[in-house]
Coordinates of C-alpha atoms and ligand atoms in Angstrom, one line a residue:
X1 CA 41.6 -74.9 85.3
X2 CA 38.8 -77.5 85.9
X3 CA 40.7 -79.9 88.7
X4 CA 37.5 -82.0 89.8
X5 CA 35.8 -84.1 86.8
X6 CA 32.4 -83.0 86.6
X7 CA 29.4 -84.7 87.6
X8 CA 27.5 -84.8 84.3
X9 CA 27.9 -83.1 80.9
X10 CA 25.8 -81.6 78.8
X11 CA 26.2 -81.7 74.9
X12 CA 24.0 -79.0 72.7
X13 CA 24.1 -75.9 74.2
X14 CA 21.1 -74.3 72.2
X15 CA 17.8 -72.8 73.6
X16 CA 17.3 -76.0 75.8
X17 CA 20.7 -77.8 76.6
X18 CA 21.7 -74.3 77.8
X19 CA 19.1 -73.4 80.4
X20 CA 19.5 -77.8 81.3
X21 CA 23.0 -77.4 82.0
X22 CA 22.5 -73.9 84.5
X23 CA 19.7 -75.9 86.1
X24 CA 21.9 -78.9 86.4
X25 CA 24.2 -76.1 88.1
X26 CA 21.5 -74.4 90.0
X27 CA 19.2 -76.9 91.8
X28 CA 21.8 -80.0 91.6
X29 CA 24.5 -78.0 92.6
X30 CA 26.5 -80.3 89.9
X31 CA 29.6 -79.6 87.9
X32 CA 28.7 -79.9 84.5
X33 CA 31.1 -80.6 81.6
X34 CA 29.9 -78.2 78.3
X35 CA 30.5 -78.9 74.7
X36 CA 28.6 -77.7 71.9
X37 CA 29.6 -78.1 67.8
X38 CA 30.2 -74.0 67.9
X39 CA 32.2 -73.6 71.2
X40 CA 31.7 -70.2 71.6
X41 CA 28.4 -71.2 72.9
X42 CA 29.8 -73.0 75.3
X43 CA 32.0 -70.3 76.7
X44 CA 29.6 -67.7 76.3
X45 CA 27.6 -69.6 78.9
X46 CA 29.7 -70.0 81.2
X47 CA 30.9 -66.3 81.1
X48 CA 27.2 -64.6 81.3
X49 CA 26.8 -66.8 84.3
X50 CA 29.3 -65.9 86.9
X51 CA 27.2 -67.4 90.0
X52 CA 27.2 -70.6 88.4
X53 CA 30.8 -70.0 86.5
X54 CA 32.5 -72.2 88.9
X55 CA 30.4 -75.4 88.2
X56 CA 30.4 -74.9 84.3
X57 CA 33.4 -76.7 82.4
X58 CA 33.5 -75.9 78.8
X59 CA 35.5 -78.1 76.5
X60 CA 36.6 -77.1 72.8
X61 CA 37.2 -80.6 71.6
X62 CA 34.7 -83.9 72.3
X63 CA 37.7 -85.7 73.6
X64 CA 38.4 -83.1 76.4
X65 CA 34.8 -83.4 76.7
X66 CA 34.1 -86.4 77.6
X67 CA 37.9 -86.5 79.6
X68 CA 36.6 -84.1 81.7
X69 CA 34.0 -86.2 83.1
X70 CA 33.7 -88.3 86.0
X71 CA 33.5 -91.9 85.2
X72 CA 31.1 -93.8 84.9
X73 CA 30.1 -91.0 82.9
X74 CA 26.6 -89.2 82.0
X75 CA 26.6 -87.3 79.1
X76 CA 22.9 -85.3 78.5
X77 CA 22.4 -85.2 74.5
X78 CA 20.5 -81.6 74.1
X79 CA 20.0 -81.4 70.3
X80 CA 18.5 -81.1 67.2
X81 CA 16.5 -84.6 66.7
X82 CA 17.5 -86.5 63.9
X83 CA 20.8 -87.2 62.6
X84 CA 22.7 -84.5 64.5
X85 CA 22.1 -87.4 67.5
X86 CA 23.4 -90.0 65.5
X87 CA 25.9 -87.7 64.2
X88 CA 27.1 -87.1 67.5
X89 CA 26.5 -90.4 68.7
X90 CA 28.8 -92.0 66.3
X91 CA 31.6 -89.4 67.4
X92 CA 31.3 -90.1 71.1
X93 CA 31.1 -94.0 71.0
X94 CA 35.2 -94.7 70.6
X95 CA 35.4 -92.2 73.4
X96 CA 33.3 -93.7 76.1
X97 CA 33.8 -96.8 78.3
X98 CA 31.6 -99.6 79.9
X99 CA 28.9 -98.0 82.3
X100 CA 28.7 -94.7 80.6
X101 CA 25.3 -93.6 80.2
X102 CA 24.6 -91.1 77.2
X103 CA 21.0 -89.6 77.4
X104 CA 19.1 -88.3 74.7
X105 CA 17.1 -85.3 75.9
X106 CA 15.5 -83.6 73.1
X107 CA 12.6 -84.6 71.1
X108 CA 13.1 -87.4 69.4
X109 CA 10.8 -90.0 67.1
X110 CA 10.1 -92.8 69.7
X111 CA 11.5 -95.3 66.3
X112 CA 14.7 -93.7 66.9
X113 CA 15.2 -94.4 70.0
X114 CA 14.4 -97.7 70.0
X115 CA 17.3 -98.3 67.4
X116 CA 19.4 -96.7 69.2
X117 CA 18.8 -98.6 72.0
X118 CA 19.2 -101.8 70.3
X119 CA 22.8 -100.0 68.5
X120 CA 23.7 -100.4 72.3
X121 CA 22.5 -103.5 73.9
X122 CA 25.5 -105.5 74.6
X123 CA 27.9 -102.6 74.5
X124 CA 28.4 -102.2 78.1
X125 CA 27.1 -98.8 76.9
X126 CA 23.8 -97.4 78.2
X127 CA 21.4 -95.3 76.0
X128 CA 18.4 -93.4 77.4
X129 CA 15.6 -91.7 75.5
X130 CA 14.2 -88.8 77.6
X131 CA 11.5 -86.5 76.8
X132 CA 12.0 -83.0 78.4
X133 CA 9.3 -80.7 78.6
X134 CA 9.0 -77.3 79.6
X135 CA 10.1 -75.0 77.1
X136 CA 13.0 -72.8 78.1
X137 CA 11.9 -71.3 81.1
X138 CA 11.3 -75.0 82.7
X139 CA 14.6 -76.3 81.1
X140 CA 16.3 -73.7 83.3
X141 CA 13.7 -74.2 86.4
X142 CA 12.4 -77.4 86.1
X143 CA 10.7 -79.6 83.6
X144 CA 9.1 -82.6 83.8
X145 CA 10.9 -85.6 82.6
X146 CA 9.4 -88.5 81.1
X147 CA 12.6 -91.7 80.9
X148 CA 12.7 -94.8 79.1
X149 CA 15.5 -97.0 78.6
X150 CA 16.6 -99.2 80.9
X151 CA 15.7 -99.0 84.9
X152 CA 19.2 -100.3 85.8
X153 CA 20.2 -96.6 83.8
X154 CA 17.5 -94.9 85.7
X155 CA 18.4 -96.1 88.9
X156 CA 21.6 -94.3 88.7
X157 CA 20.2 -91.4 86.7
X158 CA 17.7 -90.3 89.3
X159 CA 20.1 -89.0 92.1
X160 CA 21.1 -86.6 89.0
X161 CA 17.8 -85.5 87.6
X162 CA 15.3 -85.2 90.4
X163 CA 16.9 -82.0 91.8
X164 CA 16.2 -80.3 88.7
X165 CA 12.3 -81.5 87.6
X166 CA 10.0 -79.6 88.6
X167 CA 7.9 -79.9 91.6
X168 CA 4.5 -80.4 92.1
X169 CA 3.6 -80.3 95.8
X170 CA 7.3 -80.9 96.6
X171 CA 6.7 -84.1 94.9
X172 CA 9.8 -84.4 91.4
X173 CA 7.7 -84.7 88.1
X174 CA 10.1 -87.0 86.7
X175 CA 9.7 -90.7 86.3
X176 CA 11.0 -94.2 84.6
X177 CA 8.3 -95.0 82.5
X178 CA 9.2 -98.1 80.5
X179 CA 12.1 -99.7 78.2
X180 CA 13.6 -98.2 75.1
X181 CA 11.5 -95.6 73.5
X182 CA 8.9 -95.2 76.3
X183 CA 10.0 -91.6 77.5
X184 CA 10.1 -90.6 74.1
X185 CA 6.8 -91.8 72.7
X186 CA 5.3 -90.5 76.0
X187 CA 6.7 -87.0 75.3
X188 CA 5.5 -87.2 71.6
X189 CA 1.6 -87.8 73.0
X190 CA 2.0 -85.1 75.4
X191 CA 3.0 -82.8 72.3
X192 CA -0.1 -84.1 70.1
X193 CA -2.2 -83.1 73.1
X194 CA 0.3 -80.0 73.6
X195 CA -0.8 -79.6 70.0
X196 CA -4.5 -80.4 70.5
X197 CA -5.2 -78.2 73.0
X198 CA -3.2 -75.2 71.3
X199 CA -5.6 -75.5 68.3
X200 CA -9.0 -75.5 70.0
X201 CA -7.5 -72.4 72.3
X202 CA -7.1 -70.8 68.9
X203 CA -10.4 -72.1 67.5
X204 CA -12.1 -70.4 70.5
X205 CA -9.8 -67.1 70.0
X206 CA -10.9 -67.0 66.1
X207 CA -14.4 -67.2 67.3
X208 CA -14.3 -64.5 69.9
X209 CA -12.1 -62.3 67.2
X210 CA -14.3 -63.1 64.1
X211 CA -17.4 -63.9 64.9
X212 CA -17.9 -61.9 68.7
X213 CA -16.1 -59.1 67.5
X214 CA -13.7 -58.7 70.7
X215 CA -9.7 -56.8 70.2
X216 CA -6.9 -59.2 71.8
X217 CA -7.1 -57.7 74.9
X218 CA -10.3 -58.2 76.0
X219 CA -10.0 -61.7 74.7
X220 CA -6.9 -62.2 76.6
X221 CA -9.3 -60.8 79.8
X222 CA -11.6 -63.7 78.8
X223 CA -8.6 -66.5 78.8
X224 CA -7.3 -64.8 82.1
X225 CA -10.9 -65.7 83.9
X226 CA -11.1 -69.0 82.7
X227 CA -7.3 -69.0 83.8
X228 CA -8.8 -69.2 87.4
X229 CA -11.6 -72.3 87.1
X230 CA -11.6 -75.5 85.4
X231 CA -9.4 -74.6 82.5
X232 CA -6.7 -73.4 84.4
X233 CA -3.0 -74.6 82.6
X234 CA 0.3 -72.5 82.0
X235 CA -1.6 -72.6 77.5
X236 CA -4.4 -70.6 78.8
X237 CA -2.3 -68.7 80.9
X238 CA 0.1 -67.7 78.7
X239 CA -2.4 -67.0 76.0
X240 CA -3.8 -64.4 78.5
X241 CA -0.4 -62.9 78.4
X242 CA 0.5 -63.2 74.6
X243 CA -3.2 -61.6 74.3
X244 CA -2.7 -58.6 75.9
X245 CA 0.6 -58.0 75.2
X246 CA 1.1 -54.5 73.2
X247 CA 3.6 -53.7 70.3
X248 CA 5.5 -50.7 71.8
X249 CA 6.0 -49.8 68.3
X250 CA 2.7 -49.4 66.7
X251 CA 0.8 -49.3 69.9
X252 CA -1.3 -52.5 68.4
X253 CA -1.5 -55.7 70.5
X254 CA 1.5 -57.9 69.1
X255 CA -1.0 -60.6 68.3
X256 CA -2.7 -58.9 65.8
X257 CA 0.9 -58.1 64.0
X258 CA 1.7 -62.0 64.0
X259 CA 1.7 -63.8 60.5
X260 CA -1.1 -66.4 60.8
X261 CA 1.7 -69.5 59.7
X262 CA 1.9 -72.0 62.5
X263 CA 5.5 -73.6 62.8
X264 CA 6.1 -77.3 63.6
X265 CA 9.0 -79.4 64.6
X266 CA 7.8 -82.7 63.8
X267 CA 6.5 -84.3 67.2
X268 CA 2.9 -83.2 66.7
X269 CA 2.9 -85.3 63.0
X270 CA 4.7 -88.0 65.0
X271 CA 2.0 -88.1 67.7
X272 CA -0.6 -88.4 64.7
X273 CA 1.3 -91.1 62.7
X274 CA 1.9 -93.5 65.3
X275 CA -2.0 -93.4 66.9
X276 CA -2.9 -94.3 62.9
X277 CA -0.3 -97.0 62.8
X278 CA -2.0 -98.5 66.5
X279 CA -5.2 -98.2 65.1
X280 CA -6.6 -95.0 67.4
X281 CA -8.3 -92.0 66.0
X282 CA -6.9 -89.3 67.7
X283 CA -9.0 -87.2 65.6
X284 CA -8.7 -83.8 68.0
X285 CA -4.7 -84.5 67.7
X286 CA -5.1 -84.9 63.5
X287 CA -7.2 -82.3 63.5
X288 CA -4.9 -79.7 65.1
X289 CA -1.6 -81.2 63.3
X290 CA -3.7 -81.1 59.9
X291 CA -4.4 -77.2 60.9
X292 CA -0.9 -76.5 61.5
X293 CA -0.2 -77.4 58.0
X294 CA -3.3 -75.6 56.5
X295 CA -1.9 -72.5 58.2
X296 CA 1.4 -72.8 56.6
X297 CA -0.2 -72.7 53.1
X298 CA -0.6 -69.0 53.5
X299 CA -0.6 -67.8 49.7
X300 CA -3.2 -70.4 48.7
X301 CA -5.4 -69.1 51.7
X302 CA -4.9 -65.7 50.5
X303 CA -6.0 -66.8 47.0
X304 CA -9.0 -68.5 48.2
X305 CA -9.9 -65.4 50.2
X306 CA -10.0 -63.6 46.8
X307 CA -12.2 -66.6 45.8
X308 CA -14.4 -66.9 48.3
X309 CA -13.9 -63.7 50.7
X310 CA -17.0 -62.2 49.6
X311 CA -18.7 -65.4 51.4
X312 CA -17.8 -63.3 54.9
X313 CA -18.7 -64.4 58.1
X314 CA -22.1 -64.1 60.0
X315 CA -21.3 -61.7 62.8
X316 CA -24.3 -62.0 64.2
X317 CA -24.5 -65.3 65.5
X318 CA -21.6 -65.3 68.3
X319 CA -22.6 -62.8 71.4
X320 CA -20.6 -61.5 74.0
X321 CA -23.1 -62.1 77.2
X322 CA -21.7 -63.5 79.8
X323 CA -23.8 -66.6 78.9
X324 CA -22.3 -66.7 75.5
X325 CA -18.5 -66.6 76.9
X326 CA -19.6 -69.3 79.5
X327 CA -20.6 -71.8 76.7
X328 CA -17.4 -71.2 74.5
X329 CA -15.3 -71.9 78.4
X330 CA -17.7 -74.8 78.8
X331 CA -17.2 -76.1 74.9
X332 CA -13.1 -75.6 75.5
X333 CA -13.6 -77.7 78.6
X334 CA -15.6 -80.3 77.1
X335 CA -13.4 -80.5 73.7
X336 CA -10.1 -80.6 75.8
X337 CA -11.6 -83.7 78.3
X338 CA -11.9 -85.6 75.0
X339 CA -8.5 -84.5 73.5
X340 CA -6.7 -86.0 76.5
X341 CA -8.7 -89.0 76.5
X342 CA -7.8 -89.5 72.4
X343 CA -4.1 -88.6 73.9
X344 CA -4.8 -91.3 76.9
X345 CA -5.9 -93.7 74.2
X346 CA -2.7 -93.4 72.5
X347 CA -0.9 -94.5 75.4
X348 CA -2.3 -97.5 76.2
X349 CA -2.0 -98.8 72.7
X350 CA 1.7 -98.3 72.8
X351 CA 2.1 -99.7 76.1
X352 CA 0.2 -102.9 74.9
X353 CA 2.3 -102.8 71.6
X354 CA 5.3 -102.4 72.7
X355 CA 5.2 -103.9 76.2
X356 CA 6.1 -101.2 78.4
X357 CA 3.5 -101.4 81.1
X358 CA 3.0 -97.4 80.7
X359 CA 2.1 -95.9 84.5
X360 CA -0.7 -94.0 83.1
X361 CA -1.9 -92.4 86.4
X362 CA 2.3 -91.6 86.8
X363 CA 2.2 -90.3 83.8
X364 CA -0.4 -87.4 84.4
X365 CA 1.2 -86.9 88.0
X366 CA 4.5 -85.8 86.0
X367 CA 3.0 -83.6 83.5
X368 CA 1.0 -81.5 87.2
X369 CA 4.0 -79.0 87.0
X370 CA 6.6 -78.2 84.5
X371 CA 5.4 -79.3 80.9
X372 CA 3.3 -77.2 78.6
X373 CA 0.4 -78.9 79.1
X374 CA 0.1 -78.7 83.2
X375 CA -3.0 -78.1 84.2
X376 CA -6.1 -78.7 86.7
X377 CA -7.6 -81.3 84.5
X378 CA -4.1 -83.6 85.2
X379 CA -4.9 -83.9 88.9
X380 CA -8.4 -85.1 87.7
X381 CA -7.1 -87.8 85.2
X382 CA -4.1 -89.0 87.7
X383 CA -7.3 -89.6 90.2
X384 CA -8.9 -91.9 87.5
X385 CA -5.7 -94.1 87.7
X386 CA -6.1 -94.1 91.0
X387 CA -4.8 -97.7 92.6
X388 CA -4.1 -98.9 89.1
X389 CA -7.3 -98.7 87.9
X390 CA -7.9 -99.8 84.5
X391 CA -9.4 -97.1 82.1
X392 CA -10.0 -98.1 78.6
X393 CA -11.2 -94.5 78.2
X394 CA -11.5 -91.3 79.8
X395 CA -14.8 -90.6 79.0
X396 CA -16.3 -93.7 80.2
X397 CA -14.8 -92.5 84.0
X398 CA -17.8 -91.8 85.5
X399 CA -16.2 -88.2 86.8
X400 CA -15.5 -87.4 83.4
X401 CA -19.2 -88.9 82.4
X402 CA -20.4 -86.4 84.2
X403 CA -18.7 -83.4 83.3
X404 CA -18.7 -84.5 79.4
X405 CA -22.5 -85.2 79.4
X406 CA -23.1 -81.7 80.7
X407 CA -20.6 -80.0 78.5
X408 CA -21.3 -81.6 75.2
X409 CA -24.0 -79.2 74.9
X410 CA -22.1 -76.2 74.6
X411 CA -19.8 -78.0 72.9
X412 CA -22.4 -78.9 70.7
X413 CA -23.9 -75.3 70.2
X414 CA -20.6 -73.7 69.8
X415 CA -19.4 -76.0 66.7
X416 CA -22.9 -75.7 65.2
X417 CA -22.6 -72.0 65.5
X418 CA -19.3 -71.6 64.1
X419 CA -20.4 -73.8 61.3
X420 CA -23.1 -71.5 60.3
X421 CA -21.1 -68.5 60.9
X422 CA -17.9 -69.6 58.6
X423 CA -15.5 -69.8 61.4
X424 CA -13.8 -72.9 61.3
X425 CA -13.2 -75.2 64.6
X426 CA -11.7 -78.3 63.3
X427 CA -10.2 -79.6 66.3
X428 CA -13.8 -78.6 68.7
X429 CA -15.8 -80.3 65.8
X430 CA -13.6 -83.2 65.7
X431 CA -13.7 -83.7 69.2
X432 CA -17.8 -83.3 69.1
X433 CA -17.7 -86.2 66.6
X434 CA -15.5 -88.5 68.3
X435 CA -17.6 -88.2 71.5
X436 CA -21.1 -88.9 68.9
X437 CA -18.8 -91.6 67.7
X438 CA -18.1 -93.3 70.7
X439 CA -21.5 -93.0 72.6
X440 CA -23.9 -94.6 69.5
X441 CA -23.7 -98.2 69.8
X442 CA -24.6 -98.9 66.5
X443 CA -22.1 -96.8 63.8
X444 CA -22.4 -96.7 60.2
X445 CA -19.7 -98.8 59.2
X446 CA -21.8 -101.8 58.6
X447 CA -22.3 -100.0 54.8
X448 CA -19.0 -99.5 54.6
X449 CA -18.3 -103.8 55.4
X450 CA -21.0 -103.8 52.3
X451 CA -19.5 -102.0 50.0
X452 CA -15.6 -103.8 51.6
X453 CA -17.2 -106.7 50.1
X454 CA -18.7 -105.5 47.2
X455 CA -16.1 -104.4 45.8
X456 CA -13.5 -106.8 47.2
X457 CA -15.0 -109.9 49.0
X458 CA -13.8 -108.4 51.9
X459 CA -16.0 -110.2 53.8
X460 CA -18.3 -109.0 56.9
X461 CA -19.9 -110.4 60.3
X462 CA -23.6 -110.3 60.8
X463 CA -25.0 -109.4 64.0
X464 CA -27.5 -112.1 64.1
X465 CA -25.2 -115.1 63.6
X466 CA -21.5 -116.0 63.9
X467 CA -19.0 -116.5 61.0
X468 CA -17.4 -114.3 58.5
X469 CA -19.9 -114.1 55.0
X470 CA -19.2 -113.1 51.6
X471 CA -22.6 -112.4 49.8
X472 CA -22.8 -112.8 46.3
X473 CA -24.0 -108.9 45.3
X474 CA -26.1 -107.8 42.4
X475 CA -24.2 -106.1 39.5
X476 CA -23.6 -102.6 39.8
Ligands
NDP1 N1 12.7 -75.3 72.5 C1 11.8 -76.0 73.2 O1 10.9 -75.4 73.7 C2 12.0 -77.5 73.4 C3 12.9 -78.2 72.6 N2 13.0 -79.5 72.8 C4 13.9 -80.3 72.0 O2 15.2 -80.1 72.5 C5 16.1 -80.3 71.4 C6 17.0 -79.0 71.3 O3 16.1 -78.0 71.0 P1 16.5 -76.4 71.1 O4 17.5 -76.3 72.2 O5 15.2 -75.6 71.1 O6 17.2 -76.3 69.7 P2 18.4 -75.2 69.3 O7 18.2 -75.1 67.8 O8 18.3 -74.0 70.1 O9 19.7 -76.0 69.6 C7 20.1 -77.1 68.8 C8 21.4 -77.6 69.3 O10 21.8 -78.8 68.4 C9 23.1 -78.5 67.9 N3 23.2 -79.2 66.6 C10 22.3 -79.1 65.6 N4 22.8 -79.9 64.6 C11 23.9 -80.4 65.0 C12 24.8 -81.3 64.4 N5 24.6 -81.8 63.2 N6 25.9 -81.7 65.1 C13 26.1 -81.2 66.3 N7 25.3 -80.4 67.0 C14 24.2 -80.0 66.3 C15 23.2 -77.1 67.9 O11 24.6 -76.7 67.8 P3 25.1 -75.3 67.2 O12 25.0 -74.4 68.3 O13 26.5 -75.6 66.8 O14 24.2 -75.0 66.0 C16 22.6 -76.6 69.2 O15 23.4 -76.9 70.3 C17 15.3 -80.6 70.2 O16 15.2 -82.0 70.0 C18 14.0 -80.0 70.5 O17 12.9 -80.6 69.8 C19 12.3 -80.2 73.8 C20 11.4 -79.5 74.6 C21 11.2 -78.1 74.4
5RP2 O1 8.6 -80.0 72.8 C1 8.3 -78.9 72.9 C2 7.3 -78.4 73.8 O2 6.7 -79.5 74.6 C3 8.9 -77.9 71.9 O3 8.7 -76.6 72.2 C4 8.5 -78.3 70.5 O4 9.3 -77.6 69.6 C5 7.1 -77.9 70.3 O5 6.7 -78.4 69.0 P1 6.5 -77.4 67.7 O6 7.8 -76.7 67.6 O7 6.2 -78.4 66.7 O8 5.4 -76.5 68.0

């Protein structure tokens, strides 16, 4: 029988809440109150972890749930986004008591949260939106944690969480990064760039596979040396890994058995839907959401294939020198500077919008260790923020100058190939065109203010005078 009220609980014990409330366990040493809507989960947890039996506390009912807390209670939210959380949220409420703080750790859309927030301003009750990333291996070791909500919340949350973020240099990846929806919205970016640099690793993989020629496992040799240089991150990594990995079966590498449909949960989309309602092309972050769904319509690719297959591709245009694998590293490199400075962009915007005062540099010290998208570049980007240093964009950092104006010409070479070979790199050739974009002075969206007012008397500015002009057009 549980005698001491534990420290914390944890409610939604799937893939994620599970391995947060052993963590929780582990590295805080914490008891930790369980409930999940099936409670077998709950016991089965506890009971396949003896070590850590004596600090788990399942509960069959929400009321011996939250009764078997300590006051003033935390209670970590670990589900399904949507209306499971309100759901639950609704359920809890008449339960709980002024101070209690009820954390929202999955994924949630930033909107969300910031309703729920306001559902609780004045309640006595506290509500935090937290991102959590880290998959389930950093759930159970240590993620990095993005917070929002308020600091008066965070202040009393931190003693709790910063034993079990990860740790980059012994230093927690876990911060307070603004009011209401700020940890969530900052999670949702790192997912579009998540997402981002997923789709121009698998732009480069189709290219090795399709146009060099290469099986999985010398490709995944490929991803392991770049593994060790200036792409190094836990997505190259682990493509490496998923790479080589063989079928015991069939003796094939697994890969190669893997239906070509890429699932999504929703944050990706969000990530893509709020830069277009700020006004920011994230066009590397479209690009890879819009593949993800291209992917999914399987049968109409197989029926254009019947279409169009005899179209092939051009073999012979992608190599396999070592200078040909060094451009496709250097074109990953380049594509993925400009992916996080799209992602970067983002960020800012909100922060403006919504008056949050994002820690950008903070932000990229969090994501060094834990999160999916860890990697060497972050240390590089948290140096840009260096002292508060205003950015308005990555690329214009002159360290990031320089890299990107050597780079783009790989970058360049490898999307004009894989044009003319029929392998298609949306996300590489989006990124390409966003850096063009950016570095001409002069666009061509003056035409488009012509035909704006053409059409509609929309109006346009002149470069040679000031004032907003309507011209009176010729008929059409
Ligand atoms: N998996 C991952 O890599 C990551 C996931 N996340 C986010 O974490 C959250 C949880 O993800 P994950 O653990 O993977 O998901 P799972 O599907 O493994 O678990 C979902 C949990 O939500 C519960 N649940 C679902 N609907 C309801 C409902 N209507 N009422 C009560 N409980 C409900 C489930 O209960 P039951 O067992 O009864 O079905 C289960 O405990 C999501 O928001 C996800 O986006 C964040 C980072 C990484
Ligand atoms: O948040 C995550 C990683 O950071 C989750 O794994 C999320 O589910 C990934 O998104 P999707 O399922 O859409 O690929």
């Amino acid at each position: 029988m549980q005698t001491k009220k534990a420290d914390l609980g944890v409610l939604g014990l799937g893939v994620m809440g599970a391995m947060l409330a052993l963590n929780f366990a582990d590295n805080g040493g914490f008891d930790v109150g369980l409930y999940n809507r099936t409670h077998e989960k709950a016991t089965r947890l506890k009971a396949e972890n003896p070590d850590l039996a004596e600090r788990l506390h399942p509960s069959e009912t929400l009321q011996d749930f939250v009764a078997s807390l300590a006051t003033p209670r935390v209670i970590v939210l670990m589900l399904s986004a949507g209306s499971a959380v309100d759901e639950q949220l609704a359920q809890l409420q008449p339960l709980l008591e002024d101070g209690d703080i009820i954390i929202d750790a999955g994924n949630a859309d930033f909107n969300d949260t910031r309703r729920r927030n306001a559902l609780y301003d004045g309640t006595g009750l506290h509500f935090v939106g937290m991102g959590v990333s880290g998959g389930e291996s950093g759930a159970r070791h240590g993620p990095s944690i993005m917070v929002g909500g308020s600091a008066e919340a965070f202040k009393r949350l931190k003693p709790l969480l910063e034993p079990i973020a990860a740790k980059y240099d012994g230093s927690p990846c876990i911060d307070w990064l603004g009011t209401d929806g700020a940890g969530h919205f900052v999670k949702t970016i790192h997912n579009g760039i998540e997402y981002a640099d997923m789709q121009m690793i698998a732009e480069i993989y189709a290219i090795l596979r399709d146009g060099s020629g290469l099986p999985a496992g010398q490709i995944g040799d490929v991803f392991a040396d770049w593994n060790t240089r200036g792409l190094s991150s836990y997505l190259v990594e682990i493509t490496a890994t998923v790479l080589k990995e063989v079928d015991t079966e069939t003796g094939k590498p697994l890969v190669d058995l893997i239906v070509d449909e890429a699932g999504q949960k929703g944050t990706g989309r969000w990530s893509v839907i709020e830069a277009q309602k700020l006004g920011i092309g994230a066009t590397a972050l479209e690009a890879a959401v819009a593949a993800r769904c291209i992917s999914s319509a399987r049968h109409l690719r197989l029926a254009a294939a019947e279409v169009y297959g005899d179209l092939g591709i051009d073999a012979a245009i992608f190599g396999t020198a070592p200078a040909d694998i060094a451009e496709l590293e250097s074109a990953l490199e380049t594509a993925k500077i400009v992916a996080y400075a799209q992602g970067y962009t983002v960020l800012a915007a909100a922060s403006e919008e919504f008056g949050w005062n994002l820690p950008m540099g903070e932000i990229a010290r969090i994501w060094r260790a834990g999160c999916i998208i860890r990697s060497v570049l972050l240390q590089d980007i948290m140096q840009a923020y260096e002292g508060g240093a205003s950015v308005q964009n990555l690329l214009l950092v002159p360290a990031f100058a320089e890299r990107v104006k050597l780079g783009q010409v790989a970058l360049r070479k490898v999307v004009a190939k894989a044009a003319a070979a029929g392998v298609p790199v949306p996300a590489l050739s989006s990124a390409l065109a966003y850096f063009d974009d950016l570095r001409r002075g002069r666009g061509a969206a003056n035409l488009i203010q012509g035909q704006r007012d053409f059409f509609g008397a929309h109006t346009f500015r002149r470069l040679d005078r000031e004032g907003v002009f309507h011209h009176i057009w010729p008929e059409a």
